[in-house]
Amino acid sequence: MLVLALDTATPAVTAGVVELTGADVALRSARVERDARKHAELLMPGVQGACADAGVTLRDLDAVVVGAGPGPFTGLRVGMVTAAALGDGLGLPVYGVCSLDAIAVCAAAEPLAGPLLVVTDARRREVYWAAYDATGRRTEGPHVSSPAVAAERGAGLGAVASAGDLAGSVGLPVLPQQSPSPAGLVAVAAEVLRSGAEPGPLEPLYLRRPDAAPPGERKRVTA
């Protein structure tokens, strides 16, 4: 099974082709560009480049996996809308996965001595974070909070390391995984992909209410 994996939940614009077999998740190609302001400009060229590098076309794909966040609204929706459009246009199932889970899967590929925190930039001096056991299984979150709150909660859970693009903000030893990889995204979805189950609704994990709000009722002006 050939799977296209996309993620725009972090400053990294990620696209890759992954081959999923009965036992393995094998990366065929990956294109990653880091620019938090150019998700829309960089993603489709990345998709096309990843397919070319893997020696396949979009018509050769069997499924799409996309990181559903948490992430800032503008960047995150680029990946999710692109994945939905590709799925619709090519007749492919599209599976959304937690982007933090994909980072954790790769971080836990090497044995860990204890729990892990995955921490990414939520802007406004806050972070998105989730906690995982030593095997990369999520045990808490995802949440959005200040780095101090994430650090305090991580200490309470006995976390021994952190990963993600703001891993250094919580005072733990930092692992190299900063953003979701194509192989990590597919690994998170591997069980459901192998089962052939229909994907659930494609819902983004914003964790915040939108800044914009419908206008309220006009105030009455009296003379």
Coordinates of N, CA and C in Angstrom, one line a residue:
M1 N 0.9 -1.2 0.0 CA 0.0 0.0 0.0 C 0.9 1.2 0.0
L2 N 0.6 2.2 -0.9 CA 1.4 3.4 -1.0 C 0.5 4.5 -0.4
V3 N 1.1 5.2 0.6 CA 0.4 6.2 1.3 C 1.1 7.6 1.2
L4 N 0.3 8.6 0.8 CA 0.8 10.0 0.9 C 0.6 10.5 2.2
A5 N 1.7 11.1 2.9 CA 1.6 11.6 4.2 C 1.9 13.1 4.2
L6 N 1.0 13.9 4.8 CA 1.1 15.4 4.8 C 1.0 15.9 6.2
D7 N 1.7 17.0 6.5 CA 1.5 17.7 7.8 C 2.0 19.1 7.7
T8 N 1.1 20.0 8.2 CA 1.4 21.5 8.2 C 1.0 22.0 9.6
A9 N 1.1 21.2 10.6 CA 0.7 21.6 12.0 C 1.8 22.4 12.7
T10 N 3.0 22.3 12.1 CA 4.2 23.0 12.7 C 4.8 23.9 11.6
P11 N 5.9 24.6 11.9 CA 6.5 25.4 10.9 C 7.1 24.5 9.7
A12 N 7.2 23.2 9.9 CA 7.7 22.3 8.9 C 6.5 22.0 8.0
V13 N 6.8 22.1 6.7 CA 5.8 21.7 5.6 C 6.2 20.4 5.1
T14 N 5.5 19.3 5.4 CA 6.0 18.0 5.2 C 5.1 17.2 4.3
A15 N 5.7 16.5 3.3 CA 5.0 15.6 2.4 C 6.0 14.4 2.1
G16 N 5.4 13.3 2.0 CA 6.2 12.1 1.7 C 5.3 10.9 1.3
V17 N 6.0 10.0 0.6 CA 5.4 8.7 0.2 C 5.9 7.6 1.1
V18 N 5.0 6.8 1.6 CA 5.4 5.7 2.5 C 4.7 4.5 2.0
E19 N 5.5 3.4 2.0 CA 5.0 2.1 1.7 C 4.7 1.3 2.9
L20 N 3.4 0.9 3.0 CA 2.9 0.2 4.2 C 2.7 -1.3 3.8
T21 N 3.4 -2.2 4.5 CA 3.2 -3.6 4.2 C 2.5 -4.3 5.5
G22 N 2.5 -5.6 5.5 CA 1.9 -6.2 6.6 C 2.6 -6.1 7.9
A23 N 4.0 -5.8 7.8 CA 4.8 -5.7 9.0 C 5.6 -4.4 9.1
D24 N 5.8 -3.7 8.0 CA 6.7 -2.6 8.0 C 6.1 -1.3 7.5
V25 N 6.7 -0.2 7.9 CA 6.4 1.1 7.4 C 7.7 1.7 6.8
A26 N 7.8 1.7 5.5 CA 9.0 2.0 4.8 C 8.9 3.4 4.1
L27 N 9.8 4.3 4.4 CA 9.7 5.6 3.8 C 10.3 5.5 2.3
R28 N 9.5 5.9 1.4 CA 10.0 5.9 0.0 C 10.6 7.3 -0.4
S29 N 10.0 8.4 0.1 CA 10.5 9.7 -0.2 C 9.9 10.7 0.8
A30 N 10.6 11.8 1.0 CA 10.2 12.9 1.9 C 10.7 14.3 1.4
R31 N 9.8 15.2 1.5 CA 10.2 16.6 1.2 C 9.7 17.4 2.4
V32 N 10.6 18.1 3.1 CA 10.3 18.9 4.2 C 11.0 20.3 4.1
E33 N 10.1 21.3 4.2 CA 10.6 22.7 4.1 C 10.1 23.4 5.4
R34 N 11.0 24.2 6.0 CA 10.6 24.9 7.2 C 10.3 26.4 7.0
D35 N 9.1 26.8 6.9 CA 8.7 28.2 6.8 C 7.2 28.3 7.2
A36 N 7.1 28.9 8.4 CA 5.7 29.0 9.0 C 4.8 29.9 8.2
R37 N 5.3 30.7 7.3 CA 4.5 31.6 6.5 C 4.2 31.2 5.1
K38 N 4.7 30.0 4.7 CA 4.5 29.6 3.3 C 3.9 28.2 3.2
H39 N 3.1 27.8 4.1 CA 2.5 26.4 4.0 C 1.8 26.2 2.6
A40 N 1.0 27.2 2.3 CA 0.2 27.1 1.0 C 1.1 27.0 -0.2
E41 N 2.1 27.8 -0.2 CA 3.0 27.9 -1.4 C 3.9 26.6 -1.5
L42 N 4.2 26.0 -0.4 CA 5.2 24.9 -0.4 C 4.6 23.5 -0.4
L43 N 3.4 23.4 0.0 CA 2.9 22.0 0.2 C 2.7 21.2 -1.1
M44 N 2.0 21.7 -2.1 CA 1.8 21.0 -3.3 C 3.1 20.7 -4.1
P45 N 4.0 21.7 -4.2 CA 5.3 21.3 -4.8 C 6.0 20.2 -4.0
G46 N 5.8 20.2 -2.7 CA 6.4 19.1 -1.9 C 5.8 17.8 -2.2
V47 N 4.5 17.8 -2.4 CA 3.7 16.6 -2.7 C 4.2 16.0 -4.1
Q48 N 4.3 16.9 -5.1 CA 4.7 16.5 -6.4 C 6.2 16.1 -6.4
G49 N 7.0 16.7 -5.6 CA 8.4 16.3 -5.5 C 8.6 15.0 -4.9
A50 N 7.8 14.8 -3.8 CA 7.9 13.5 -3.1 C 7.4 12.3 -4.0
C51 N 6.4 12.6 -4.8 CA 5.9 11.5 -5.7 C 7.0 11.2 -6.7
A52 N 7.6 12.3 -7.3 CA 8.7 12.1 -8.3 C 9.8 11.4 -7.7
D53 N 10.2 11.7 -6.5 CA 11.4 11.1 -5.8 C 11.1 9.6 -5.6
A54 N 9.8 9.2 -5.3 CA 9.4 7.8 -5.1 C 9.2 7.1 -6.4
G55 N 9.2 7.8 -7.5 CA 8.9 7.1 -8.8 C 7.5 6.7 -9.0
V56 N 6.5 7.5 -8.4 CA 5.1 7.2 -8.5 C 4.4 8.4 -8.9
T57 N 3.1 8.3 -9.3 CA 2.2 9.4 -9.6 C 1.1 9.4 -8.5
L58 N 0.4 10.5 -8.5 CA -0.7 10.6 -7.6 C -1.7 9.4 -7.8
R59 N -1.9 9.0 -9.0 CA -2.8 7.9 -9.3 C -2.4 6.5 -8.8
D60 N -1.1 6.4 -8.4 CA -0.6 5.2 -7.9 C -0.9 5.0 -6.4
L61 N -1.3 6.1 -5.7 CA -1.5 6.1 -4.3 C -2.8 5.3 -3.9
D62 N -2.7 4.8 -2.6 CA -3.9 4.1 -2.1 C -4.6 4.8 -1.0
A63 N -3.9 5.7 -0.4 CA -4.6 6.5 0.8 C -3.8 7.7 1.1
V64 N -4.4 8.6 1.8 CA -3.7 9.8 2.3 C -3.8 9.9 3.8
V65 N -2.7 10.2 4.5 CA -2.7 10.4 5.9 C -2.3 11.9 6.2
V66 N -3.0 12.6 7.0 CA -2.7 14.0 7.3 C -2.7 14.3 8.7
G67 N -1.7 15.1 9.2 CA -1.6 15.5 10.5 C -2.8 16.5 10.8
A68 N -3.6 16.2 11.8 CA -4.7 17.0 12.2 C -4.5 18.0 13.3
G69 N -3.2 18.2 13.6 CA -2.9 19.1 14.7 C -2.6 18.4 16.0
P70 N -2.6 19.2 17.1 CA -3.0 20.6 17.2 C -1.9 21.5 16.5
G71 N -2.5 22.6 16.0 CA -1.6 23.6 15.3 C -2.4 24.8 15.1
P72 N -1.6 25.9 14.8 CA -2.3 27.2 14.5 C -3.2 27.1 13.3
F73 N -4.3 27.8 13.3 CA -5.4 27.7 12.4 C -4.9 27.8 10.9
T74 N -4.2 28.9 10.6 CA -3.9 29.1 9.2 C -3.0 28.0 8.6
G75 N -2.0 27.6 9.3 CA -1.1 26.6 8.7 C -1.8 25.2 8.7
L76 N -2.5 24.9 9.8 CA -3.1 23.5 9.9 C -4.1 23.3 8.8
R77 N -4.9 24.3 8.5 CA -6.0 24.1 7.5 C -5.4 23.9 6.1
V78 N -4.2 24.4 5.8 CA -3.6 24.2 4.5 C -3.5 22.7 4.2
G79 N -2.9 22.0 5.2 CA -2.6 20.5 5.0 C -3.9 19.8 5.0
M80 N -4.9 20.1 5.8 CA -6.1 19.3 5.9 C -7.0 19.6 4.6
V81 N -7.0 20.8 4.2 CA -7.8 21.1 3.0 C -7.2 20.4 1.8
T82 N -5.8 20.4 1.7 CA -5.1 19.8 0.6 C -5.4 18.3 0.6
A83 N -5.3 17.7 1.8 CA -5.5 16.2 1.9 C -6.9 15.9 1.5
A84 N -7.9 16.7 1.9 CA -9.3 16.4 1.6 C -9.5 16.6 0.1
A85 N -8.9 17.6 -0.5 CA -9.1 17.8 -2.0 C -8.5 16.7 -2.8
L86 N -7.3 16.2 -2.3 CA -6.6 15.1 -3.0 C -7.5 13.8 -2.9
G87 N -8.0 13.6 -1.7 CA -8.8 12.4 -1.5 C -10.0 12.4 -2.4
D88 N -10.7 13.6 -2.4 CA -11.9 13.7 -3.2 C -11.6 13.6 -4.7
G89 N -10.5 14.2 -5.2 CA -10.2 14.2 -6.6 C -9.7 12.8 -7.1
L90 N -9.0 12.1 -6.2 CA -8.4 10.8 -6.6 C -9.2 9.6 -6.1
G91 N -10.3 9.9 -5.4 CA -11.1 8.8 -4.8 C -10.4 8.0 -3.8
L92 N -9.6 8.7 -2.9 CA -8.8 8.0 -1.9 C -9.3 8.2 -0.5
P93 N -9.2 7.3 0.4 CA -9.6 7.6 1.8 C -8.5 8.5 2.4
V94 N -9.0 9.4 3.3 CA -8.1 10.3 3.9 C -8.2 10.1 5.5
Y95 N -7.1 9.9 6.1 CA -7.1 9.6 7.5 C -6.4 10.7 8.3
G96 N -7.0 11.3 9.3 CA -6.4 12.3 10.1 C -5.8 11.7 11.4
V97 N -4.6 12.1 11.7 CA -4.0 11.6 13.0 C -3.4 12.8 13.7
C98 N -3.3 12.6 15.0 CA -2.7 13.7 15.9 C -1.2 13.9 15.5
S99 N -0.9 15.1 15.2 CA 0.5 15.4 14.8 C 1.5 15.1 15.9
L100 N 1.1 15.4 17.1 CA 2.0 15.1 18.2 C 2.3 13.6 18.4
D101 N 1.3 12.8 18.1 CA 1.5 11.3 18.1 C 2.6 10.9 17.1
A102 N 2.6 11.5 16.0 CA 3.6 11.2 14.9 C 5.0 11.5 15.4
I103 N 5.1 12.6 16.1 CA 6.4 13.0 16.6 C 6.8 11.9 17.7
A104 N 5.9 11.6 18.6 CA 6.2 10.6 19.6 C 6.6 9.3 19.1
V105 N 5.9 8.8 18.1 CA 6.3 7.5 17.5 C 7.7 7.4 17.1
C106 N 8.2 8.5 16.5 CA 9.6 8.5 16.1 C 10.6 8.7 17.2
A107 N 10.2 9.5 18.2 CA 11.0 9.7 19.4 C 11.2 8.5 20.2
A108 N 10.1 7.7 20.2 CA 10.2 6.4 21.0 C 10.7 5.2 20.3
A109 N 11.2 5.5 19.0 CA 11.8 4.4 18.3 C 13.1 3.9 19.0
E110 N 13.8 4.8 19.6 CA 14.9 4.4 20.5 C 14.4 4.3 21.9
P111 N 14.8 3.3 22.6 CA 14.3 3.0 24.0 C 14.4 4.2 24.9
L112 N 13.3 4.5 25.6 CA 13.3 5.7 26.5 C 13.3 5.1 27.9
A113 N 13.8 5.9 28.9 CA 13.9 5.4 30.3 C 12.6 5.8 31.0
G114 N 11.7 6.5 30.4 CA 10.5 6.9 31.1 C 9.6 7.7 30.2
P115 N 8.6 8.4 30.7 CA 7.6 9.1 29.9 C 8.2 10.2 29.1
L116 N 7.5 10.6 28.0 CA 8.0 11.6 27.1 C 6.9 12.7 27.0
L117 N 7.4 14.0 26.8 CA 6.5 15.1 26.5 C 6.8 15.5 25.0
V118 N 5.8 15.7 24.2 CA 5.9 16.3 22.9 C 5.4 17.7 23.0
V119 N 6.2 18.7 22.6 CA 5.8 20.1 22.8 C 6.1 20.9 21.5
T120 N 5.0 21.6 21.0 CA 5.2 22.4 19.8 C 4.6 23.8 20.0
D121 N 4.9 24.7 19.1 CA 4.6 26.1 19.2 C 3.2 26.4 19.0
A122 N 2.5 26.9 20.0 CA 1.1 27.3 19.8 C 1.0 28.9 19.6
R123 N 2.1 29.5 19.6 CA 2.2 31.0 19.5 C 1.5 31.6 20.8
R124 N 1.5 32.9 20.8 CA 0.9 33.7 22.0 C 1.6 33.2 23.3
R125 N 2.9 32.9 23.2 CA 3.7 32.4 24.4 C 3.1 31.2 25.0
E126 N 2.5 30.3 24.2 CA 1.9 29.1 24.7 C 2.5 27.9 23.8
V127 N 2.2 26.7 24.3 CA 2.6 25.5 23.6 C 1.5 24.5 23.5
Y128 N 1.5 23.7 22.5 CA 0.7 22.5 22.4 C 1.5 21.4 23.0
W129 N 1.0 20.5 23.8 CA 1.7 19.4 24.4 C 0.9 18.2 24.7
A130 N 1.5 17.1 24.7 CA 0.9 15.8 25.1 C 2.0 15.0 25.8
A131 N 1.5 14.0 26.6 CA 2.4 13.1 27.3 C 2.3 11.7 26.8
Y132 N 3.4 11.0 26.8 CA 3.4 9.6 26.2 C 4.2 8.7 27.1
D133 N 3.9 7.4 27.1 CA 4.7 6.5 27.8 C 6.0 6.2 27.0
A134 N 6.8 5.3 27.6 CA 8.1 5.1 26.9 C 8.0 4.4 25.6
T135 N 6.8 3.8 25.2 CA 6.6 3.2 23.9 C 6.0 4.2 22.9
G136 N 5.7 5.4 23.3 CA 5.1 6.4 22.4 C 3.6 6.4 22.4
R137 N 3.0 5.7 23.4 CA 1.5 5.7 23.5 C 1.1 6.9 24.3
R138 N 0.1 7.7 23.7 CA -0.3 8.9 24.4 C -1.1 8.6 25.7
T139 N -0.7 9.3 26.8 CA -1.3 9.1 28.1 C -2.1 10.3 28.6
E140 N -1.8 11.4 28.0 CA -2.5 12.7 28.4 C -2.4 13.7 27.3
G141 N -3.5 14.5 27.1 CA -3.5 15.5 26.1 C -4.1 15.1 24.8
P142 N -4.0 15.9 23.8 CA -3.2 17.2 23.7 C -3.9 18.3 24.5
H143 N -3.0 19.2 24.9 CA -3.4 20.5 25.7 C -2.7 21.7 25.0
V144 N -3.3 22.8 25.3 CA -2.6 24.1 25.1 C -2.4 24.8 26.4
S145 N -1.2 25.3 26.7 CA -1.0 26.0 27.9 C 0.3 26.8 27.8
S146 N 0.7 27.4 28.9 CA 2.0 28.0 29.0 C 3.1 26.9 29.1
P147 N 4.4 27.2 28.7 CA 5.4 26.2 28.9 C 5.6 25.8 30.3
A148 N 5.4 26.8 31.2 CA 5.5 26.5 32.7 C 4.5 25.4 33.1
V149 N 3.3 25.5 32.7 CA 2.3 24.5 33.1 C 2.6 23.2 32.5
A150 N 3.1 23.2 31.2 CA 3.5 21.9 30.6 C 4.6 21.3 31.3
A151 N 5.6 22.1 31.7 CA 6.8 21.6 32.5 C 6.4 21.0 33.8
E152 N 5.5 21.7 34.5 CA 5.0 21.2 35.8 C 4.3 19.9 35.7
R153 N 3.4 19.8 34.7 CA 2.7 18.6 34.5 C 3.6 17.4 34.1
G154 N 4.6 17.8 33.2 CA 5.5 16.7 32.8 C 6.3 16.2 34.0
A155 N 6.7 17.1 34.9 CA 7.5 16.7 36.1 C 6.6 15.8 37.0
G156 N 5.3 16.1 37.1 CA 4.4 15.3 37.8 C 4.2 13.9 37.3
L157 N 4.4 13.8 35.9 CA 4.3 12.5 35.3 C 5.6 11.7 35.2
G158 N 6.7 12.4 35.6 CA 8.0 11.7 35.6 C 8.6 11.7 34.3
A159 N 8.3 12.7 33.4 CA 8.8 12.7 32.1 C 10.3 12.9 32.1
V160 N 11.0 12.1 31.2 CA 12.5 12.1 31.2 C 13.1 12.8 30.0
A161 N 12.2 13.1 29.0 CA 12.7 13.7 27.8 C 11.6 14.5 27.1
S162 N 11.9 15.3 26.1 CA 10.9 16.0 25.3 C 11.3 16.0 23.9
A163 N 10.3 16.2 23.0 CA 10.5 16.3 21.6 C 9.6 17.3 21.0
G164 N 9.8 17.8 19.8 CA 9.0 18.8 19.2 C 9.7 20.1 19.0
D165 N 9.2 21.0 18.3 CA 10.0 22.2 18.0 C 10.1 23.2 19.1
L166 N 9.4 23.0 20.2 CA 9.6 23.8 21.4 C 9.9 22.9 22.6
A167 N 10.5 21.8 22.3 CA 10.9 20.8 23.4 C 11.8 21.5 24.5
G168 N 12.6 22.4 24.0 CA 13.5 23.0 25.0 C 12.9 23.9 26.0
S169 N 11.6 24.2 25.8 CA 10.9 25.2 26.7 C 10.5 24.5 28.0
V170 N 10.6 23.2 28.2 CA 10.1 22.6 29.4 C 11.2 22.0 30.3
G171 N 12.4 22.3 30.0 CA 13.5 21.9 30.9 C 13.9 20.5 31.0
L172 N 13.6 19.7 29.9 CA 13.9 18.3 29.9 C 15.0 18.1 28.8
P173 N 15.7 17.0 28.8 CA 16.6 16.6 27.7 C 15.8 16.5 26.4
V174 N 16.4 17.1 25.4 CA 15.7 17.3 24.1 C 16.1 16.2 23.1
L175 N 15.1 15.5 22.5 CA 15.3 14.6 21.5 C 15.2 15.3 20.1
P176 N 15.8 14.7 19.1 CA 16.0 15.4 17.8 C 14.7 15.6 17.0
Q177 N 13.6 14.9 17.3 CA 12.4 14.9 16.5 C 11.7 16.3 16.7
Q178 N 11.7 17.2 15.7 CA 11.0 18.5 15.9 C 9.7 18.5 15.3
S179 N 9.4 17.7 14.3 CA 8.1 17.8 13.6 C 7.7 16.4 13.1
P180 N 6.4 16.2 12.7 CA 6.0 14.9 12.3 C 6.7 14.5 11.0
S181 N 7.1 13.3 10.9 CA 7.7 12.8 9.7 C 6.7 12.0 8.9
P182 N 6.8 11.8 7.6 CA 5.9 11.0 6.9 C 5.7 9.6 7.4
A183 N 6.8 8.9 7.8 CA 6.8 7.6 8.3 C 6.1 7.6 9.7
G184 N 6.3 8.6 10.5 CA 5.6 8.7 11.8 C 4.1 8.9 11.6
L185 N 3.7 9.7 10.7 CA 2.3 9.9 10.4 C 1.6 8.6 10.0
V186 N 2.2 7.9 9.1 CA 1.6 6.6 8.7 C 1.7 5.5 9.8
A187 N 2.7 5.5 10.6 CA 2.8 4.6 11.7 C 1.6 4.7 12.6
V188 N 1.2 6.0 12.9 CA 0.1 6.2 13.8 C -1.2 5.7 13.2
A189 N -1.3 5.7 11.9 CA -2.5 5.3 11.2 C -2.4 3.8 10.7
A190 N -1.3 3.2 11.0 CA -1.0 1.9 10.3 C -2.1 0.8 10.6
E191 N -2.6 0.8 11.8 CA -3.6 -0.3 12.2 C -4.8 -0.1 11.4
V192 N -5.4 1.1 11.3 CA -6.6 1.3 10.6 C -6.4 1.2 9.1
L193 N -5.2 1.6 8.6 CA -5.0 1.5 7.2 C -5.0 0.0 6.8
R194 N -4.3 -0.8 7.6 CA -4.2 -2.3 7.3 C -5.6 -2.9 7.4
S195 N -6.4 -2.4 8.3 CA -7.7 -3.0 8.4 C -8.7 -2.7 7.3
G196 N -8.4 -1.6 6.6 CA -9.2 -1.2 5.5 C -10.5 -0.5 6.0
A197 N -10.5 -0.1 7.3 CA -11.7 0.6 7.8 C -11.9 2.0 7.2
E198 N -13.1 2.4 7.1 CA -13.4 3.7 6.6 C -12.9 4.8 7.5
P199 N -12.3 5.8 7.0 CA -11.8 6.9 7.9 C -13.0 7.6 8.5
G200 N -12.7 8.2 9.7 CA -13.7 9.0 10.4 C -13.7 10.4 9.8
P201 N -14.5 11.3 10.4 CA -14.6 12.7 9.9 C -13.2 13.3 10.1
L202 N -12.8 14.1 9.1 CA -11.6 14.8 9.1 C -11.7 16.1 9.9
E203 N -11.3 16.1 11.2 CA -11.6 17.2 12.1 C -10.3 17.7 12.6
P204 N -10.0 19.0 12.5 CA -8.7 19.6 13.0 C -8.8 19.8 14.5
L205 N -7.6 19.6 15.1 CA -7.4 19.9 16.5 C -6.9 21.3 16.7
Y206 N -7.8 22.2 16.9 CA -7.3 23.6 17.1 C -7.0 23.9 18.6
L207 N -7.8 23.3 19.5 CA -7.7 23.5 20.9 C -8.0 24.9 21.4
R208 N -8.2 25.8 20.5 CA -8.6 27.2 20.9 C -9.8 27.6 20.1
R209 N -10.6 28.5 20.7 CA -11.7 29.1 19.9 C -11.0 30.1 18.9
P210 N -11.7 30.3 17.8 CA -11.2 31.2 16.8 C -11.2 32.6 17.4
D211 N -10.2 33.4 16.9 CA -10.1 34.8 17.3 C -11.3 35.6 16.8
A212 N -11.7 35.3 15.6 CA -12.9 36.1 15.0 C -14.2 35.6 15.7
A213 N -15.1 36.5 15.8 CA -16.4 36.1 16.4 C -17.5 36.9 15.7
P214 N -18.7 36.3 15.6 CA -19.8 37.0 14.9 C -20.1 38.3 15.7
P215 N -20.4 39.3 15.0 CA -20.8 40.6 15.7 C -22.0 40.4 16.6
G216 N -22.0 41.1 17.7 CA -23.1 41.0 18.6 C -24.2 42.0 18.2
E217 N -25.2 42.0 19.0 CA -26.3 42.9 18.7 C -25.9 44.3 18.9
R218 N -26.3 45.2 18.0 CA -26.0 46.6 18.1 C -26.5 47.2 19.3
K219 N -25.7 48.0 19.9 CA -26.1 48.7 21.1 C -27.1 49.9 20.7
R220 N -28.1 50.0 21.5 CA -29.1 51.1 21.3 C -28.5 52.4 21.7
V221 N -28.7 53.4 20.8 CA -28.2 54.7 21.1 C -29.4 55.6 21.4
T222 N -29.4 56.2 22.6 CA -30.5 57.1 23.0 C -30.0 58.5 23.0
A223 N -30.9 59.4 22.7 CA -30.6 60.8 22.7 C -30.6 61.3 24.2

